[in-house]
PDB file of C-alpha atoms in Angstrom:
ATOM      1  CA  MET V 238      24.575  -1.286 -79.697  1.00  0.00           C
ATOM      2  CA  LYS V 239      21.474   0.617 -79.109  1.00  0.00           C
ATOM      3  CA  ARG V 240      18.943  -2.137 -79.944  1.00  0.00           C
ATOM      4  CA  HIS V 241      21.410  -4.462 -77.344  1.00  0.00           C
ATOM      5  CA  VAL V 242      21.109  -1.851 -75.122  1.00  0.00           C
ATOM      6  CA  PHE V 243      17.387  -1.232 -75.409  1.00  0.00           C
ATOM      7  CA  MET V 244      16.556  -4.955 -75.959  1.00  0.00           C
ATOM      8  CA  LEU V 245      18.496  -5.658 -72.427  1.00  0.00           C
ATOM      9  CA  GLY V 246      16.080  -3.119 -70.677  1.00  0.00           C
ATOM     10  CA  LEU V 247      13.469  -4.416 -72.319  1.00  0.00           C
ATOM     11  CA  VAL V 248      14.001  -7.862 -70.845  1.00  0.00           C
ATOM     12  CA  GLY V 249      14.932  -6.951 -67.506  1.00  0.00           C
ATOM     13  CA  GLY V 250      12.219  -4.965 -67.092  1.00  0.00           C
ATOM     14  CA  ILE V 251       9.750  -7.949 -67.951  1.00  0.00           C
ATOM     15  CA  LEU V 252      11.547  -9.805 -65.554  1.00  0.00           C
ATOM     16  CA  VAL V 253      11.235  -7.457 -62.480  1.00  0.00           C
ATOM     17  CA  THR V 254       7.499  -7.145 -63.697  1.00  0.00           C
ATOM     18  CA  VAL V 255       7.217 -10.836 -63.378  1.00  0.00           C
ATOM     19  CA  LEU V 256       9.219 -11.365 -60.154  1.00  0.00           C
ATOM     20  CA  GLN V 257       6.927  -9.031 -58.348  1.00  0.00           C
ATOM     21  CA  TRP V 258       3.812 -10.185 -59.325  1.00  0.00           C
ATOM     22  CA  SER V 259       5.118 -13.252 -58.183  1.00  0.00           C
ATOM     23  CA  GLU V 260       6.386 -11.857 -54.650  1.00  0.00           C
ATOM     24  CA  TYR V 261       2.689 -10.422 -55.191  1.00  0.00           C
ATOM     25  CA  ARG V 262       0.646 -13.609 -55.405  1.00  0.00           C
ATOM     26  CA  PHE V 263       3.553 -14.943 -52.902  1.00  0.00           C
ATOM     27  CA  LEU V 264       2.346 -12.858 -49.771  1.00  0.00           C
ATOM     28  CA  VAL V 265      -1.365 -11.607 -50.823  1.00  0.00           C
ATOM     29  CA  ILE V 266      -2.808 -14.687 -52.358  1.00  0.00           C
ATOM     30  CA  ASP V 267      -0.773 -17.796 -50.817  1.00  0.00           C
ATOM     31  CA  HIS V 268      -0.213 -16.339 -47.203  1.00  0.00           C
ATOM     32  CA  SER V 269      -3.649 -13.092 -46.890  1.00  0.00           C
ATOM     33  CA  VAL V 270      -4.695 -15.150 -43.527  1.00  0.00           C
ATOM     34  CA  GLU V 271      -1.134 -14.705 -41.888  1.00  0.00           C
ATOM     35  CA  ILE V 272      -0.725 -11.144 -43.164  1.00  0.00           C
ATOM     36  CA  TYR V 273      -3.932 -10.207 -42.362  1.00  0.00           C
ATOM     37  CA  ALA V 274      -3.762 -11.205 -38.583  1.00  0.00           C
ATOM     38  CA  ALA V 275      -0.495 -10.510 -38.367  1.00  0.00           C
ATOM     39  CA  LEU V 276      -1.927  -6.970 -38.781  1.00  0.00           C
ATOM     40  CA  VAL V 277      -4.894  -7.046 -36.598  1.00  0.00           C
ATOM     41  CA  ALA V 278      -2.660  -8.442 -33.956  1.00  0.00           C
ATOM     42  CA  ALA V 279      -0.432  -5.154 -34.308  1.00  0.00           C
ATOM     43  CA  VAL V 280      -3.541  -3.125 -34.358  1.00  0.00           C
ATOM     44  CA  PHE V 281      -4.598  -4.256 -30.981  1.00  0.00           C
ATOM     45  CA  SER V 282      -0.932  -5.006 -29.488  1.00  0.00           C
ATOM     46  CA  GLY V 283      -0.658  -0.650 -29.861  1.00  0.00           C
ATOM     47  CA  LEU V 284      -4.444  -0.216 -28.828  1.00  0.00           C
ATOM     48  CA  GLY V 285      -3.885  -1.809 -25.841  1.00  0.00           C
ATOM     49  CA  ILE V 286      -0.806  -0.508 -24.867  1.00  0.00           C
ATOM     50  CA  TRP V 287      -1.761   2.759 -25.733  1.00  0.00           C
ATOM     51  CA  LEU V 288      -5.494   2.268 -23.238  1.00  0.00           C
ATOM     52  CA  GLY V 289      -3.457   1.172 -20.767  1.00  0.00           C
ATOM     53  CA  LEU V 290      -1.031   4.227 -20.447  1.00  0.00           C
ATOM     54  CA  ARG V 291      -4.306   6.168 -19.962  1.00  0.00           C
ATOM     55  CA  LEU V 292      -6.290   4.354 -17.697  1.00  0.00           C
ATOM     56  CA  THR V 293      -3.708   3.308 -15.389  1.00  0.00           C
ATOM     57  CA  GLY V 294      -1.649   7.420 -14.665  1.00  0.00           C
ATOM     58  CA  LYS V 295       0.876   8.088 -12.954  1.00  0.00           C
ATOM     59  CA  ARG V 296       1.510   5.893 -10.070  1.00  0.00           C
ATOM     60  CA  GLN V 297       1.596   7.789  -7.261  1.00  0.00           C
ATOM     61  CA  VAL V 298       4.913   7.557  -4.869  1.00  0.00           C
ATOM     62  CA  THR V 299       4.389   7.523  -0.972  1.00  0.00           C
ATOM     63  CA  VAL V 300       7.437   8.824   0.893  1.00  0.00           C
ATOM     64  CA  VAL V 301       8.332   8.085   4.239  1.00  0.00           C
ATOM     65  CA  LYS V 302      10.283  10.070   5.762  1.00  0.00           C
ATOM     66  CA  GLU V 303      11.927  10.336   9.814  1.00  0.00           C
ATOM     67  CA  VAL V 304      10.929  13.269  11.741  1.00  0.00           C
ATOM     68  CA  PRO V 305      13.328  13.754  14.944  1.00  0.00           C
ATOM     69  CA  VAL V 306      11.145  14.137  17.536  1.00  0.00           C
ATOM     70  CA  ALA V 307      12.714  16.744  20.296  1.00  0.00           C
ATOM     71  CA  ALA V 308      13.959  14.302  23.310  1.00  0.00           C
ATOM     72  CA  THR V 309      13.463  15.114  26.764  1.00  0.00           C
ATOM     73  CA  ALA V 310      16.642  14.119  27.450  1.00  0.00           C
ATOM     74  CA  GLY V 311      17.452  12.470  31.666  1.00  0.00           C
ATOM     75  CA  THR V 312      13.892  13.644  32.151  1.00  0.00           C
ATOM     76  CA  ALA V 313      11.031  10.927  32.982  1.00  0.00           C
ATOM     77  CA  PHE V 314       7.707  11.100  32.342  1.00  0.00           C
ATOM     78  CA  ALA V 315       6.019  12.121  35.721  1.00  0.00           C
ATOM     79  CA  PRO V 316       2.134  12.129  36.159  1.00  0.00           C
ATOM     80  CA  ASP V 317       0.270  15.140  37.439  1.00  0.00           C
ATOM     81  CA  GLU V 318       0.226  13.890  40.708  1.00  0.00           C
ATOM     82  CA  ARG V 319      -2.720  17.597  41.407  1.00  0.00           C
ATOM     83  CA  LYS V 320      -5.243  15.755  38.896  1.00  0.00           C
ATOM     84  CA  ARG V 321      -4.002  12.474  40.045  1.00  0.00           C
ATOM     85  CA  ASP V 322      -5.409  14.135  43.512  1.00  0.00           C
ATOM     86  CA  ASP V 323      -8.398  15.636  42.056  1.00  0.00           C
ATOM     87  CA  LEU V 324     -10.158  12.429  41.091  1.00  0.00           C
ATOM     88  CA  ARG V 325      -8.893  10.243  43.771  1.00  0.00           C
ATOM     89  CA  ILE V 326      -6.650   7.848  42.070  1.00  0.00           C
ATOM     90  CA  THR V 327      -4.682   5.903  44.527  1.00  0.00           C
ATOM     91  CA  ARG V 328      -0.911   5.622  42.804  1.00  0.00           C
ATOM     92  CA  ARG V 329      -2.106   1.699  42.840  1.00  0.00           C
ATOM     93  CA  GLU V 330      -5.046   2.262  40.407  1.00  0.00           C
ATOM     94  CA  LEU V 331      -2.330   4.752  38.783  1.00  0.00           C
ATOM     95  CA  GLU V 332       0.537   1.574  38.551  1.00  0.00           C
ATOM     96  CA  ILE V 333      -2.393  -0.705  37.011  1.00  0.00           C
ATOM     97  CA  LEU V 334      -3.839   2.243  34.644  1.00  0.00           C
ATOM     98  CA  GLY V 335       0.006   1.918  33.039  1.00  0.00           C
ATOM     99  CA  LEU V 336      -0.440  -1.257  32.723  1.00  0.00           C
ATOM    100  CA  VAL V 337      -3.153  -1.285  31.106  1.00  0.00           C
ATOM    101  CA  ALA V 338      -1.673   1.294  29.001  1.00  0.00           C
ATOM    102  CA  GLU V 339       0.866  -1.251  27.430  1.00  0.00           C
ATOM    103  CA  GLY V 340      -1.098  -3.406  26.406  1.00  0.00           C
ATOM    104  CA  LEU V 341      -1.066  -6.469  29.408  1.00  0.00           C
ATOM    105  CA  SER V 342      -4.011  -8.677  30.876  1.00  0.00           C
ATOM    106  CA  ASN V 343      -5.214  -8.788  33.827  1.00  0.00           C
ATOM    107  CA  ARG V 344      -3.592 -12.358  34.338  1.00  0.00           C
ATOM    108  CA  GLU V 345      -0.229 -10.936  33.552  1.00  0.00           C
ATOM    109  CA  ILE V 346      -0.412  -7.608  35.207  1.00  0.00           C
ATOM    110  CA  ALA V 347      -1.297 -10.029  38.375  1.00  0.00           C
ATOM    111  CA  GLY V 348       1.597 -11.988  37.568  1.00  0.00           C
ATOM    112  CA  ARG V 349       3.479  -9.004  37.122  1.00  0.00           C
ATOM    113  CA  LEU V 350       2.841  -7.165  40.061  1.00  0.00           C
ATOM    114  CA  PHE V 351       2.307 -10.574  42.362  1.00  0.00           C
ATOM    115  CA  VAL V 352      -1.545 -10.167  43.153  1.00  0.00           C
ATOM    116  CA  SER V 353      -4.763 -11.762  42.284  1.00  0.00           C
ATOM    117  CA  GLU V 354      -6.751 -11.703  39.036  1.00  0.00           C
ATOM    118  CA  ASN V 355      -9.571 -10.090  41.487  1.00  0.00           C
ATOM    119  CA  THR V 356      -7.436  -7.689  42.549  1.00  0.00           C
ATOM    120  CA  VAL V 357      -6.440  -6.557  39.776  1.00  0.00           C
ATOM    121  CA  LYS V 358      -9.990  -5.811  38.437  1.00  0.00           C
ATOM    122  CA  THR V 359     -11.367  -4.595  40.796  1.00  0.00           C
ATOM    123  CA  HIS V 360      -8.083  -1.414  40.723  1.00  0.00           C
ATOM    124  CA  CYS V 361      -9.139  -1.121  36.978  1.00  0.00           C
ATOM    125  CA  SER V 362     -12.707  -0.659  37.813  1.00  0.00           C
ATOM    126  CA  ARG V 363     -12.334   1.911  40.539  1.00  0.00           C
ATOM    127  CA  ALA V 364     -10.075   3.253  38.126  1.00  0.00           C
ATOM    128  CA  PHE V 365     -12.366   3.432  35.222  1.00  0.00           C
ATOM    129  CA  ASP V 366     -15.043   4.553  37.547  1.00  0.00           C
ATOM    130  CA  LYS V 367     -12.866   8.036  38.368  1.00  0.00           C
ATOM    131  CA  LEU V 368     -12.177   8.707  35.397  1.00  0.00           C
ATOM    132  CA  GLY V 369     -15.253   8.388  33.817  1.00  0.00           C
ATOM    133  CA  ALA V 370     -14.533   5.199  31.566  1.00  0.00           C
ATOM    134  CA  ARG V 371     -16.194   2.287  29.746  1.00  0.00           C
ATOM    135  CA  ARG V 372     -13.462   0.589  27.929  1.00  0.00           C
ATOM    136  CA  ARG V 373      -9.883  -0.299  28.578  1.00  0.00           C
ATOM    137  CA  THR V 374      -8.961   1.909  25.964  1.00  0.00           C
ATOM    138  CA  GLU V 375     -11.347   4.547  26.600  1.00  0.00           C
ATOM    139  CA  ALA V 376      -9.289   4.940  29.932  1.00  0.00           C
ATOM    140  CA  VAL V 377      -6.915   4.839  29.222  1.00  0.00           C
ATOM    141  CA  GLN V 378      -7.389   7.604  26.488  1.00  0.00           C
ATOM    142  CA  LEU V 379      -8.591   9.612  29.536  1.00  0.00           C
ATOM    143  CA  GLY V 380      -5.059   8.961  31.640  1.00  0.00           C
ATOM    144  CA  LYS V 381      -3.104   9.687  28.744  1.00  0.00           C
ATOM    145  CA  ASN V 382      -5.254  13.224  27.854  1.00  0.00           C
ATOM    146  CA  LEU V 383      -5.896  14.286  31.770  1.00  0.00           C
ATOM    147  CA  GLY V 384      -1.380  13.771  31.244  1.00  0.00           C
ATOM    148  CA  LEU V 385      -2.023  10.588  34.136  1.00  0.00           C
ATOM    149  CA  LEU V 386      -0.260   8.020  31.022  1.00  0.00           C
ATOM    150  CA  PRO V 387       3.129   8.762  29.349  1.00  0.00           C
TER     151      PRO V 387
END
């Protein structure tokens, strides 16, 4: 009985050794290029993911928050009359300056007020001179700073 067990154990060990050797031969020798290519691909994939996470860092999050503005309910904007008188800007020049602040062109202002374009140009240039402005945007900004425009 001991002899049968020993022989079966020895044959089993030899069989396992042959199977392991054939598996090794099949994997390493016959498919070595594929195995090495897969290992290189896995290493570079891991390196690429790690490097990508390292270089990009954390994304910045932009938070948009609406802030309520204290409304002046029921009170409309009133231009500073004293400042207007000090600068000697007429009501019509101030009206045209307000339309310039809305972004209207000379032709659009003329159409809205039923006057000619030359009249609008004249009023604009006089208002610009009185404010000391050279451009439309500068005149609008000065008008807002002086309390003439909303």
